[in-house]
Structures are given as C-alpha cells and as structure tokens.
Amino acid sequence: MNPSVSSLRMLFSSLRLVAVLLIGLSVAAMVHGALDGPRWLPLIGAPVTAVILTLLGDMADPMGTNSAMRPRSGGPRAFAPAVVNGVRTVDKKTGRPVRDGRSVNSVFAFDLTVMPDGLPAYRIRICHPLDLQGLLHKSRAVVEYDPEQPWRVVVAADPPRVWLARANAAAPPAVVKEPSSGIPSGLWTLLMGVGLAAVLLVLVRVLG
C-alpha cells in the first residue's frame, strides 16, 4: 500500500476516535445536565456536538452529497461507459462554480451518467483537477467503478481502446436511477459516540 495513503487512513482513524470521544462526552453532558446535573452542561454539549458533526460532514463529503467517492484501495474495479452530461469548474472546497479554471483551488466537476454492465444506469458527479479524457469537448467517457459499491467511481486516466470505442458507440440509457450511497461514515461515528455517551451515563448512575 502507498505510504501516503496508509498515513492518511491512520490520520482519519485517529480523528474518528477523537470525534467519537468528543461526541460521547458532549451527548452525555447534555443528557446528564438535562436530567440531574448543572443546566450549563447542555449549553456546552449541544454546540460542541453540532460543530463535530459539521466537521465530520465536511471531511466525509466536501464536494456535496451527489459527488462520487473514490474506489477502495485494493478493491475490485471494472470499466464502464458513461454519458457526459456536462463539465464545470468548481471550487474544490465548496463545490460552487468558479470562473477561473486554472486556479489551484478549482477542479473539474464531471456530470456523468454511468452505464455499468448488469446494473441500472445512474447519474453522478466526479471531481478531478485535470480534464481527463478531454471531456470538456466530448459526450462520452470511460470510468472505473467498484462493482460492489457502484457509487465509488473515477474517470479512467488511460482507458483501454476497446472501452473507448464501446463508450463512443453507447446510446444514452432510457432509464437513469440514483445509486445507493450506503451508510455515511459520519453516521457510524455518531452512533459510536451516542453509544459511548450511554455507557458514560450508566457509569455515572452506578458510581454516583
């Protein structure tokens, strides 16, 4: 595995553990303050929880909920043709359209309809700092996706010629469905934090 990818995973895992701990403490403080403790505890716990959940949402999906996730490292991949519905330059942090496509803070947002084998066609947005496959001036593309989690998609940088030919010959699908995005990673963090809060409240009851 790439050392940089491994380091990022370790960092994100560490941040998630910290988030679980903070959510557990803040939720426990809110509940304890509302039931038995000082009234100032909910005033602290509520904004802390809101800030943590906002940060988790930004880290999990900084470009918006309609953006594709990258395929898992070492996971299964397959090629698929796609229809190019549009290409825009957007701010890589906010996802809002920008005029200067050359800025280091901007990326290309490819609005694609992916047509995988054996699965319904679905529409999704893929962001990348480069205009891969010259999609600014094309109506078809080739993507790589995870067959087990189809919302994980990237535009193939150098797709096989046979897939390029297949994409160019593909007709737009008659029916387009929204892909299942699975359970957001932030939800698991929230649930673990709430579970930790429940354990802390039980301990307070037992020991207090």
mmCIF file with all atom_site columns, C-alpha atoms in Angstrom:
data_model
loop_
_atom_site.group_PDB
_atom_site.id
_atom_site.type_symbol
_atom_site.label_atom_id
_atom_site.label_alt_id
_atom_site.label_comp_id
_atom_site.label_asym_id
_atom_site.label_entity_id
_atom_site.label_seq_id
_atom_site.pdbx_PDB_ins_code
_atom_site.Cartn_x
_atom_site.Cartn_y
_atom_site.Cartn_z
_atom_site.occupancy
_atom_site.B_iso_or_equiv
_atom_site.pdbx_formal_charge
_atom_site.auth_seq_id
_atom_site.auth_comp_id
_atom_site.auth_asym_id
_atom_site.auth_atom_id
_atom_site.pdbx_PDB_model_num
ATOM 1   C CA . MET A 1 1   ? 0.000   0.000  0.000   1.00 0.00 ? 1   MET A CA 1
ATOM 2   C CA . ASN A 1 2   ? 1.148   3.540  -0.755  1.00 0.00 ? 2   ASN A CA 1
ATOM 3   C CA . PRO A 1 3   ? 2.738   5.030  2.434   1.00 0.00 ? 3   PRO A CA 1
ATOM 4   C CA . SER A 1 4   ? 0.893   8.327  1.932   1.00 0.00 ? 4   SER A CA 1
ATOM 5   C CA . VAL A 1 5   ? -2.479  6.519  1.645   1.00 0.00 ? 5   VAL A CA 1
ATOM 6   C CA . SER A 1 6   ? -1.681  4.489  4.759   1.00 0.00 ? 6   SER A CA 1
ATOM 7   C CA . SER A 1 7   ? -0.761  7.662  6.658   1.00 0.00 ? 7   SER A CA 1
ATOM 8   C CA . LEU A 1 8   ? -3.992  9.362  5.613   1.00 0.00 ? 8   LEU A CA 1
ATOM 9   C CA . ARG A 1 9   ? -6.014  6.373  6.747   1.00 0.00 ? 9   ARG A CA 1
ATOM 10  C CA . MET A 1 10  ? -4.270  6.364  10.125  1.00 0.00 ? 10  MET A CA 1
ATOM 11  C CA . LEU A 1 11  ? -4.902  10.105 10.480  1.00 0.00 ? 11  LEU A CA 1
ATOM 12  C CA . PHE A 1 12  ? -8.587  9.762  9.597   1.00 0.00 ? 12  PHE A CA 1
ATOM 13  C CA . SER A 1 13  ? -8.937  6.821  12.004  1.00 0.00 ? 13  SER A CA 1
ATOM 14  C CA . SER A 1 14  ? -7.347  8.888  14.768  1.00 0.00 ? 14  SER A CA 1
ATOM 15  C CA . LEU A 1 15  ? -9.657  11.821 14.004  1.00 0.00 ? 15  LEU A CA 1
ATOM 16  C CA . ARG A 1 16  ? -12.662 9.496  14.080  1.00 0.00 ? 16  ARG A CA 1
ATOM 17  C CA . LEU A 1 17  ? -11.668 8.145  17.506  1.00 0.00 ? 17  LEU A CA 1
ATOM 18  C CA . VAL A 1 18  ? -11.302 11.685 18.810  1.00 0.00 ? 18  VAL A CA 1
ATOM 19  C CA . ALA A 1 19  ? -14.684 12.581 17.297  1.00 0.00 ? 19  ALA A CA 1
ATOM 20  C CA . VAL A 1 20  ? -16.331 9.550  18.948  1.00 0.00 ? 20  VAL A CA 1
ATOM 21  C CA . LEU A 1 21  ? -14.850 10.550 22.316  1.00 0.00 ? 21  LEU A CA 1
ATOM 22  C CA . LEU A 1 22  ? -15.945 14.172 21.988  1.00 0.00 ? 22  LEU A CA 1
ATOM 23  C CA . ILE A 1 23  ? -19.447 13.237 20.801  1.00 0.00 ? 23  ILE A CA 1
ATOM 24  C CA . GLY A 1 24  ? -19.780 10.766 23.672  1.00 0.00 ? 24  GLY A CA 1
ATOM 25  C CA . LEU A 1 25  ? -18.721 13.348 26.244  1.00 0.00 ? 25  LEU A CA 1
ATOM 26  C CA . SER A 1 26  ? -20.879 16.134 24.796  1.00 0.00 ? 26  SER A CA 1
ATOM 27  C CA . VAL A 1 27  ? -24.026 13.985 24.459  1.00 0.00 ? 27  VAL A CA 1
ATOM 28  C CA . ALA A 1 28  ? -23.524 12.576 27.948  1.00 0.00 ? 28  ALA A CA 1
ATOM 29  C CA . ALA A 1 29  ? -23.120 16.119 29.258  1.00 0.00 ? 29  ALA A CA 1
ATOM 30  C CA . MET A 1 30  ? -26.349 17.231 27.566  1.00 0.00 ? 30  MET A CA 1
ATOM 31  C CA . VAL A 1 31  ? -28.395 14.334 28.902  1.00 0.00 ? 31  VAL A CA 1
ATOM 32  C CA . HIS A 1 32  ? -26.893 14.443 32.386  1.00 0.00 ? 32  HIS A CA 1
ATOM 33  C CA . GLY A 1 33  ? -27.333 18.199 32.574  1.00 0.00 ? 33  GLY A CA 1
ATOM 34  C CA . ALA A 1 34  ? -30.942 17.998 31.411  1.00 0.00 ? 34  ALA A CA 1
ATOM 35  C CA . LEU A 1 35  ? -31.831 15.264 33.934  1.00 0.00 ? 35  LEU A CA 1
ATOM 36  C CA . ASP A 1 36  ? -29.718 15.738 37.027  1.00 0.00 ? 36  ASP A CA 1
ATOM 37  C CA . GLY A 1 37  ? -26.703 17.948 36.551  1.00 0.00 ? 37  GLY A CA 1
ATOM 38  C CA . PRO A 1 38  ? -25.995 21.648 36.162  1.00 0.00 ? 38  PRO A CA 1
ATOM 39  C CA . ARG A 1 39  ? -28.030 23.408 33.483  1.00 0.00 ? 39  ARG A CA 1
ATOM 40  C CA . TRP A 1 40  ? -24.899 24.788 31.831  1.00 0.00 ? 40  TRP A CA 1
ATOM 41  C CA . LEU A 1 41  ? -23.857 21.317 30.663  1.00 0.00 ? 41  LEU A CA 1
ATOM 42  C CA . PRO A 1 42  ? -26.436 21.166 27.816  1.00 0.00 ? 42  PRO A CA 1
ATOM 43  C CA . LEU A 1 43  ? -25.405 24.680 26.769  1.00 0.00 ? 43  LEU A CA 1
ATOM 44  C CA . ILE A 1 44  ? -21.864 23.378 26.209  1.00 0.00 ? 44  ILE A CA 1
ATOM 45  C CA . GLY A 1 45  ? -22.702 19.913 24.902  1.00 0.00 ? 45  GLY A CA 1
ATOM 46  C CA . ALA A 1 46  ? -25.131 20.999 22.177  1.00 0.00 ? 46  ALA A CA 1
ATOM 47  C CA . PRO A 1 47  ? -22.810 23.385 20.266  1.00 0.00 ? 47  PRO A CA 1
ATOM 48  C CA . VAL A 1 48  ? -19.827 21.047 20.654  1.00 0.00 ? 48  VAL A CA 1
ATOM 49  C CA . THR A 1 49  ? -21.830 18.179 19.138  1.00 0.00 ? 49  THR A CA 1
ATOM 50  C CA . ALA A 1 50  ? -23.056 20.410 16.295  1.00 0.00 ? 50  ALA A CA 1
ATOM 51  C CA . VAL A 1 51  ? -19.513 21.545 15.455  1.00 0.00 ? 51  VAL A CA 1
ATOM 52  C CA . ILE A 1 52  ? -18.184 17.974 15.452  1.00 0.00 ? 52  ILE A CA 1
ATOM 53  C CA . LEU A 1 53  ? -20.987 16.724 13.181  1.00 0.00 ? 53  LEU A CA 1
ATOM 54  C CA . THR A 1 54  ? -20.389 19.634 10.791  1.00 0.00 ? 54  THR A CA 1
ATOM 55  C CA . LEU A 1 55  ? -16.675 18.823 10.593  1.00 0.00 ? 55  LEU A CA 1
ATOM 56  C CA . LEU A 1 56  ? -17.437 15.142 10.025  1.00 0.00 ? 56  LEU A CA 1
ATOM 57  C CA . GLY A 1 57  ? -19.753 16.036 7.172   1.00 0.00 ? 57  GLY A CA 1
ATOM 58  C CA . ASP A 1 58  ? -17.139 18.258 5.537   1.00 0.00 ? 58  ASP A CA 1
ATOM 59  C CA . MET A 1 59  ? -14.452 15.573 5.801   1.00 0.00 ? 59  MET A CA 1
ATOM 60  C CA . ALA A 1 60  ? -16.702 12.806 4.517   1.00 0.00 ? 60  ALA A CA 1
ATOM 61  C CA . ASP A 1 61  ? -18.146 14.677 1.561   1.00 0.00 ? 61  ASP A CA 1
ATOM 62  C CA . PRO A 1 62  ? -16.525 18.091 0.958   1.00 0.00 ? 62  PRO A CA 1
ATOM 63  C CA . MET A 1 63  ? -17.962 18.399 -2.574  1.00 0.00 ? 63  MET A CA 1
ATOM 64  C CA . GLY A 1 64  ? -21.595 17.602 -1.782  1.00 0.00 ? 64  GLY A CA 1
ATOM 65  C CA . THR A 1 65  ? -23.756 14.528 -1.481  1.00 0.00 ? 65  THR A CA 1
ATOM 66  C CA . ASN A 1 66  ? -24.022 13.955 -5.241  1.00 0.00 ? 66  ASN A CA 1
ATOM 67  C CA . SER A 1 67  ? -20.275 13.528 -5.698  1.00 0.00 ? 67  SER A CA 1
ATOM 68  C CA . ALA A 1 68  ? -18.712 10.132 -6.268  1.00 0.00 ? 68  ALA A CA 1
ATOM 69  C CA . MET A 1 69  ? -16.377 8.513  -3.762  1.00 0.00 ? 69  MET A CA 1
ATOM 70  C CA . ARG A 1 70  ? -13.080 7.033  -4.907  1.00 0.00 ? 70  ARG A CA 1
ATOM 71  C CA . PRO A 1 71  ? -12.848 3.230  -5.271  1.00 0.00 ? 71  PRO A CA 1
ATOM 72  C CA . ARG A 1 72  ? -11.379 1.411  -2.300  1.00 0.00 ? 72  ARG A CA 1
ATOM 73  C CA . SER A 1 73  ? -7.635  0.813  -2.358  1.00 0.00 ? 73  SER A CA 1
ATOM 74  C CA . GLY A 1 74  ? -7.084  -2.766 -3.478  1.00 0.00 ? 74  GLY A CA 1
ATOM 75  C CA . GLY A 1 75  ? -10.815 -3.306 -4.023  1.00 0.00 ? 75  GLY A CA 1
ATOM 76  C CA . PRO A 1 76  ? -12.463 -4.678 -7.161  1.00 0.00 ? 76  PRO A CA 1
ATOM 77  C CA . ARG A 1 77  ? -12.704 -2.416 -10.197 1.00 0.00 ? 77  ARG A CA 1
ATOM 78  C CA . ALA A 1 78  ? -14.437 -2.566 -13.553 1.00 0.00 ? 78  ALA A CA 1
ATOM 79  C CA . PHE A 1 79  ? -14.705 -0.299 -16.580 1.00 0.00 ? 79  PHE A CA 1
ATOM 80  C CA . ALA A 1 80  ? -17.983 1.184  -17.759 1.00 0.00 ? 80  ALA A CA 1
ATOM 81  C CA . PRO A 1 81  ? -19.039 3.627  -20.488 1.00 0.00 ? 81  PRO A CA 1
ATOM 82  C CA . ALA A 1 82  ? -20.605 6.899  -19.422 1.00 0.00 ? 82  ALA A CA 1
ATOM 83  C CA . VAL A 1 83  ? -22.530 9.775  -20.974 1.00 0.00 ? 83  VAL A CA 1
ATOM 84  C CA . VAL A 1 84  ? -21.090 13.244 -20.315 1.00 0.00 ? 84  VAL A CA 1
ATOM 85  C CA . ASN A 1 85  ? -23.993 15.469 -19.248 1.00 0.00 ? 85  ASN A CA 1
ATOM 86  C CA . GLY A 1 86  ? -21.763 18.458 -18.563 1.00 0.00 ? 86  GLY A CA 1
ATOM 87  C CA . VAL A 1 87  ? -18.406 19.664 -17.245 1.00 0.00 ? 87  VAL A CA 1
ATOM 88  C CA . ARG A 1 88  ? -17.863 22.669 -14.951 1.00 0.00 ? 88  ARG A CA 1
ATOM 89  C CA . THR A 1 89  ? -15.014 24.122 -12.946 1.00 0.00 ? 89  THR A CA 1
ATOM 90  C CA . VAL A 1 90  ? -15.888 24.371 -9.265  1.00 0.00 ? 90  VAL A CA 1
ATOM 91  C CA . ASP A 1 91  ? -14.216 25.317 -6.002  1.00 0.00 ? 91  ASP A CA 1
ATOM 92  C CA . LYS A 1 92  ? -12.763 22.113 -4.568  1.00 0.00 ? 92  LYS A CA 1
ATOM 93  C CA . LYS A 1 93  ? -13.839 23.009 -1.011  1.00 0.00 ? 93  LYS A CA 1
ATOM 94  C CA . THR A 1 94  ? -17.350 24.382 -1.527  1.00 0.00 ? 94  THR A CA 1
ATOM 95  C CA . GLY A 1 95  ? -18.322 22.800 -4.861  1.00 0.00 ? 95  GLY A CA 1
ATOM 96  C CA . ARG A 1 96  ? -19.562 26.161 -6.152  1.00 0.00 ? 96  ARG A CA 1
ATOM 97  C CA . PRO A 1 97  ? -18.908 27.093 -9.801  1.00 0.00 ? 97  PRO A CA 1
ATOM 98  C CA . VAL A 1 98  ? -15.878 29.338 -10.425 1.00 0.00 ? 98  VAL A CA 1
ATOM 99  C CA . ARG A 1 99  ? -14.748 31.263 -13.489 1.00 0.00 ? 99  ARG A CA 1
ATOM 100 C CA . ASP A 1 100 ? -11.011 30.695 -13.151 1.00 0.00 ? 100 ASP A CA 1
ATOM 101 C CA . GLY A 1 101 ? -10.461 27.068 -14.081 1.00 0.00 ? 101 GLY A CA 1
ATOM 102 C CA . ARG A 1 102 ? -6.696  27.493 -13.744 1.00 0.00 ? 102 ARG A CA 1
ATOM 103 C CA . SER A 1 103 ? -6.808  28.265 -10.017 1.00 0.00 ? 103 SER A CA 1
ATOM 104 C CA . VAL A 1 104 ? -5.189  25.754 -7.667  1.00 0.00 ? 104 VAL A CA 1
ATOM 105 C CA . ASN A 1 105 ? -8.404  25.860 -5.647  1.00 0.00 ? 105 ASN A CA 1
ATOM 106 C CA . SER A 1 106 ? -10.586 24.722 -8.548  1.00 0.00 ? 106 SER A CA 1
ATOM 107 C CA . VAL A 1 107 ? -11.320 21.288 -10.012 1.00 0.00 ? 107 VAL A CA 1
ATOM 108 C CA . PHE A 1 108 ? -13.301 19.929 -12.916 1.00 0.00 ? 108 PHE A CA 1
ATOM 109 C CA . ALA A 1 109 ? -16.713 18.534 -11.992 1.00 0.00 ? 109 ALA A CA 1
ATOM 110 C CA . PHE A 1 110 ? -17.841 15.905 -14.498 1.00 0.00 ? 110 PHE A CA 1
ATOM 111 C CA . ASP A 1 111 ? -21.598 15.272 -14.537 1.00 0.00 ? 111 ASP A CA 1
ATOM 112 C CA . LEU A 1 112 ? -21.828 11.703 -15.849 1.00 0.00 ? 112 LEU A CA 1
ATOM 113 C CA . THR A 1 113 ? -24.406 9.010  -16.395 1.00 0.00 ? 113 THR A CA 1
ATOM 114 C CA . VAL A 1 114 ? -22.593 5.729  -15.742 1.00 0.00 ? 114 VAL A CA 1
ATOM 115 C CA . MET A 1 115 ? -23.793 2.626  -17.595 1.00 0.00 ? 115 MET A CA 1
ATOM 116 C CA . PRO A 1 116 ? -22.261 -0.416 -15.862 1.00 0.00 ? 116 PRO A CA 1
ATOM 117 C CA . ASP A 1 117 ? -22.833 -3.991 -17.026 1.00 0.00 ? 117 ASP A CA 1
ATOM 118 C CA . GLY A 1 118 ? -25.591 -5.728 -15.103 1.00 0.00 ? 118 GLY A CA 1
ATOM 119 C CA . LEU A 1 119 ? -26.572 -2.624 -13.119 1.00 0.00 ? 119 LEU A CA 1
ATOM 120 C CA . PRO A 1 120 ? -29.035 0.238  -13.763 1.00 0.00 ? 120 PRO A CA 1
ATOM 121 C CA . ALA A 1 121 ? -27.524 3.394  -15.236 1.00 0.00 ? 121 ALA A CA 1
ATOM 122 C CA . TYR A 1 122 ? -27.049 6.149  -12.669 1.00 0.00 ? 122 TYR A CA 1
ATOM 123 C CA . ARG A 1 123 ? -26.032 9.789  -12.670 1.00 0.00 ? 123 ARG A CA 1
ATOM 124 C CA . ILE A 1 124 ? -23.171 11.031 -10.516 1.00 0.00 ? 124 ILE A CA 1
ATOM 125 C CA . ARG A 1 125 ? -20.603 13.822 -10.291 1.00 0.00 ? 125 ARG A CA 1
ATOM 126 C CA . ILE A 1 126 ? -16.867 13.122 -10.347 1.00 0.00 ? 126 ILE A CA 1
ATOM 127 C CA . CYS A 1 127 ? -14.309 15.795 -9.465  1.00 0.00 ? 127 CYS A CA 1
ATOM 128 C CA . HIS A 1 128 ? -10.689 15.877 -10.623 1.00 0.00 ? 128 HIS A CA 1
ATOM 129 C CA . PRO A 1 129 ? -8.066  18.635 -11.007 1.00 0.00 ? 129 PRO A CA 1
ATOM 130 C CA . LEU A 1 130 ? -7.406  17.624 -14.642 1.00 0.00 ? 130 LEU A CA 1
ATOM 131 C CA . ASP A 1 131 ? -9.673  17.436 -17.675 1.00 0.00 ? 131 ASP A CA 1
ATOM 132 C CA . LEU A 1 132 ? -9.303  13.680 -18.006 1.00 0.00 ? 132 LEU A CA 1
ATOM 133 C CA . GLN A 1 133 ? -10.002 12.198 -21.459 1.00 0.00 ? 133 GLN A CA 1
ATOM 134 C CA . GLY A 1 134 ? -10.644 15.746 -22.725 1.00 0.00 ? 134 GLY A CA 1
ATOM 135 C CA . LEU A 1 135 ? -14.245 15.569 -21.525 1.00 0.00 ? 135 LEU A CA 1
ATOM 136 C CA . LEU A 1 136 ? -14.733 19.310 -21.932 1.00 0.00 ? 136 LEU A CA 1
ATOM 137 C CA . HIS A 1 137 ? -15.225 18.589 -25.623 1.00 0.00 ? 137 HIS A CA 1
ATOM 138 C CA . LYS A 1 138 ? -16.626 15.037 -25.568 1.00 0.00 ? 138 LYS A CA 1
ATOM 139 C CA . SER A 1 139 ? -20.007 13.449 -24.988 1.00 0.00 ? 139 SER A CA 1
ATOM 140 C CA . ARG A 1 140 ? -18.761 10.032 -23.868 1.00 0.00 ? 140 ARG A CA 1
ATOM 141 C CA . ALA A 1 141 ? -16.308 8.823  -21.232 1.00 0.00 ? 141 ALA A CA 1
ATOM 142 C CA . VAL A 1 142 ? -14.904 5.650  -19.693 1.00 0.00 ? 142 VAL A CA 1
ATOM 143 C CA . VAL A 1 143 ? -14.970 5.309  -15.899 1.00 0.00 ? 143 VAL A CA 1
ATOM 144 C CA . GLU A 1 144 ? -13.663 2.827  -13.365 1.00 0.00 ? 144 GLU A CA 1
ATOM 145 C CA . TYR A 1 145 ? -16.024 1.814  -10.588 1.00 0.00 ? 145 TYR A CA 1
ATOM 146 C CA . ASP A 1 146 ? -16.338 -0.623 -7.708  1.00 0.00 ? 146 ASP A CA 1
ATOM 147 C CA . PRO A 1 147 ? -18.844 -3.361 -8.710  1.00 0.00 ? 147 PRO A CA 1
ATOM 148 C CA . GLU A 1 148 ? -19.711 -3.931 -5.035  1.00 0.00 ? 148 GLU A CA 1
ATOM 149 C CA . GLN A 1 149 ? -20.160 -0.214 -4.276  1.00 0.00 ? 149 GLN A CA 1
ATOM 150 C CA . PRO A 1 150 ? -21.076 1.451  -7.602  1.00 0.00 ? 150 PRO A CA 1
ATOM 151 C CA . TRP A 1 151 ? -21.089 4.978  -6.163  1.00 0.00 ? 151 TRP A CA 1
ATOM 152 C CA . ARG A 1 152 ? -17.286 4.699  -5.934  1.00 0.00 ? 152 ARG A CA 1
ATOM 153 C CA . VAL A 1 153 ? -16.265 5.979  -9.369  1.00 0.00 ? 153 VAL A CA 1
ATOM 154 C CA . VAL A 1 154 ? -13.305 7.687  -11.035 1.00 0.00 ? 154 VAL A CA 1
ATOM 155 C CA . VAL A 1 155 ? -12.721 8.810  -14.611 1.00 0.00 ? 155 VAL A CA 1
ATOM 156 C CA . ALA A 1 156 ? -10.137 6.429  -16.058 1.00 0.00 ? 156 ALA A CA 1
ATOM 157 C CA . ALA A 1 157 ? -6.931  8.312  -16.864 1.00 0.00 ? 157 ALA A CA 1
ATOM 158 C CA . ASP A 1 158 ? -5.868  5.961  -19.676 1.00 0.00 ? 158 ASP A CA 1
ATOM 159 C CA . PRO A 1 159 ? -8.727  3.570  -20.521 1.00 0.00 ? 159 PRO A CA 1
ATOM 160 C CA . PRO A 1 160 ? -8.286  0.652  -22.951 1.00 0.00 ? 160 PRO A CA 1
ATOM 161 C CA . ARG A 1 161 ? -9.148  1.452  -26.562 1.00 0.00 ? 161 ARG A CA 1
ATOM 162 C CA . VAL A 1 162 ? -11.840 -1.208 -26.639 1.00 0.00 ? 162 VAL A CA 1
ATOM 163 C CA . TRP A 1 163 ? -13.681 0.592  -23.855 1.00 0.00 ? 163 TRP A CA 1
ATOM 164 C CA . LEU A 1 164 ? -13.252 3.960  -25.555 1.00 0.00 ? 164 LEU A CA 1
ATOM 165 C CA . ALA A 1 165 ? -14.821 2.509  -28.688 1.00 0.00 ? 165 ALA A CA 1
ATOM 166 C CA . ARG A 1 166 ? -17.617 0.970  -26.654 1.00 0.00 ? 166 ARG A CA 1
ATOM 167 C CA . ALA A 1 167 ? -18.303 4.285  -24.894 1.00 0.00 ? 167 ALA A CA 1
ATOM 168 C CA . ASN A 1 168 ? -18.397 6.206  -28.171 1.00 0.00 ? 168 ASN A CA 1
ATOM 169 C CA . ALA A 1 169 ? -20.907 3.730  -29.598 1.00 0.00 ? 169 ALA A CA 1
ATOM 170 C CA . ALA A 1 170 ? -23.102 3.650  -26.488 1.00 0.00 ? 170 ALA A CA 1
ATOM 171 C CA . ALA A 1 171 ? -26.589 5.159  -26.663 1.00 0.00 ? 171 ALA A CA 1
ATOM 172 C CA . PRO A 1 172 ? -27.936 7.203  -23.729 1.00 0.00 ? 172 PRO A CA 1
ATOM 173 C CA . PRO A 1 173 ? -29.914 4.998  -21.322 1.00 0.00 ? 173 PRO A CA 1
ATOM 174 C CA . ALA A 1 174 ? -33.703 5.239  -21.316 1.00 0.00 ? 174 ALA A CA 1
ATOM 175 C CA . VAL A 1 175 ? -33.881 4.975  -17.506 1.00 0.00 ? 175 VAL A CA 1
ATOM 176 C CA . VAL A 1 176 ? -31.450 6.535  -15.034 1.00 0.00 ? 176 VAL A CA 1
ATOM 177 C CA . LYS A 1 177 ? -31.564 5.639  -11.339 1.00 0.00 ? 177 LYS A CA 1
ATOM 178 C CA . GLU A 1 178 ? -29.936 7.165  -8.311  1.00 0.00 ? 178 GLU A CA 1
ATOM 179 C CA . PRO A 1 179 ? -27.219 4.901  -6.867  1.00 0.00 ? 179 PRO A CA 1
ATOM 180 C CA . SER A 1 180 ? -27.329 3.787  -3.257  1.00 0.00 ? 180 SER A CA 1
ATOM 181 C CA . SER A 1 181 ? -24.680 5.721  -1.349  1.00 0.00 ? 181 SER A CA 1
ATOM 182 C CA . GLY A 1 182 ? -24.544 3.291  1.554   1.00 0.00 ? 182 GLY A CA 1
ATOM 183 C CA . ILE A 1 183 ? -24.391 4.384  5.171   1.00 0.00 ? 183 ILE A CA 1
ATOM 184 C CA . PRO A 1 184 ? -22.354 7.590  5.551   1.00 0.00 ? 184 PRO A CA 1
ATOM 185 C CA . SER A 1 185 ? -19.174 7.132  7.559   1.00 0.00 ? 185 SER A CA 1
ATOM 186 C CA . GLY A 1 186 ? -20.192 10.069 9.738   1.00 0.00 ? 186 GLY A CA 1
ATOM 187 C CA . LEU A 1 187 ? -23.312 8.171  10.836  1.00 0.00 ? 187 LEU A CA 1
ATOM 188 C CA . TRP A 1 188 ? -21.214 5.332  12.247  1.00 0.00 ? 188 TRP A CA 1
ATOM 189 C CA . THR A 1 189 ? -19.142 7.895  14.142  1.00 0.00 ? 189 THR A CA 1
ATOM 190 C CA . LEU A 1 190 ? -22.306 9.488  15.537  1.00 0.00 ? 190 LEU A CA 1
ATOM 191 C CA . LEU A 1 191 ? -23.744 6.115  16.581  1.00 0.00 ? 191 LEU A CA 1
ATOM 192 C CA . MET A 1 192 ? -20.497 5.114  18.300  1.00 0.00 ? 192 MET A CA 1
ATOM 193 C CA . GLY A 1 193 ? -20.428 8.476  20.076  1.00 0.00 ? 193 GLY A CA 1
ATOM 194 C CA . VAL A 1 194 ? -24.024 8.028  21.274  1.00 0.00 ? 194 VAL A CA 1
ATOM 195 C CA . GLY A 1 195 ? -23.166 4.511  22.434  1.00 0.00 ? 195 GLY A CA 1
ATOM 196 C CA . LEU A 1 196 ? -20.219 5.853  24.387  1.00 0.00 ? 196 LEU A CA 1
ATOM 197 C CA . ALA A 1 197 ? -22.490 8.513  25.915  1.00 0.00 ? 197 ALA A CA 1
ATOM 198 C CA . ALA A 1 198 ? -24.910 5.789  27.052  1.00 0.00 ? 198 ALA A CA 1
ATOM 199 C CA . VAL A 1 199 ? -22.059 3.897  28.708  1.00 0.00 ? 199 VAL A CA 1
ATOM 200 C CA . LEU A 1 200 ? -20.845 7.052  30.463  1.00 0.00 ? 200 LEU A CA 1
ATOM 201 C CA . LEU A 1 201 ? -24.365 7.846  31.727  1.00 0.00 ? 201 LEU A CA 1
ATOM 202 C CA . VAL A 1 202 ? -24.729 4.319  33.122  1.00 0.00 ? 202 VAL A CA 1
ATOM 203 C CA . LEU A 1 203 ? -21.373 4.643  34.871  1.00 0.00 ? 203 LEU A CA 1
ATOM 204 C CA . VAL A 1 204 ? -22.401 7.976  36.356  1.00 0.00 ? 204 VAL A CA 1
ATOM 205 C CA . ARG A 1 205 ? -25.626 6.393  37.656  1.00 0.00 ? 205 ARG A CA 1
ATOM 206 C CA . VAL A 1 206 ? -23.835 3.366  39.098  1.00 0.00 ? 206 VAL A CA 1
ATOM 207 C CA . LEU A 1 207 ? -20.874 5.195  40.627  1.00 0.00 ? 207 LEU A CA 1
ATOM 208 C CA . GLY A 1 208 ? -22.662 8.405  41.507  1.00 0.00 ? 208 GLY A CA 1
#
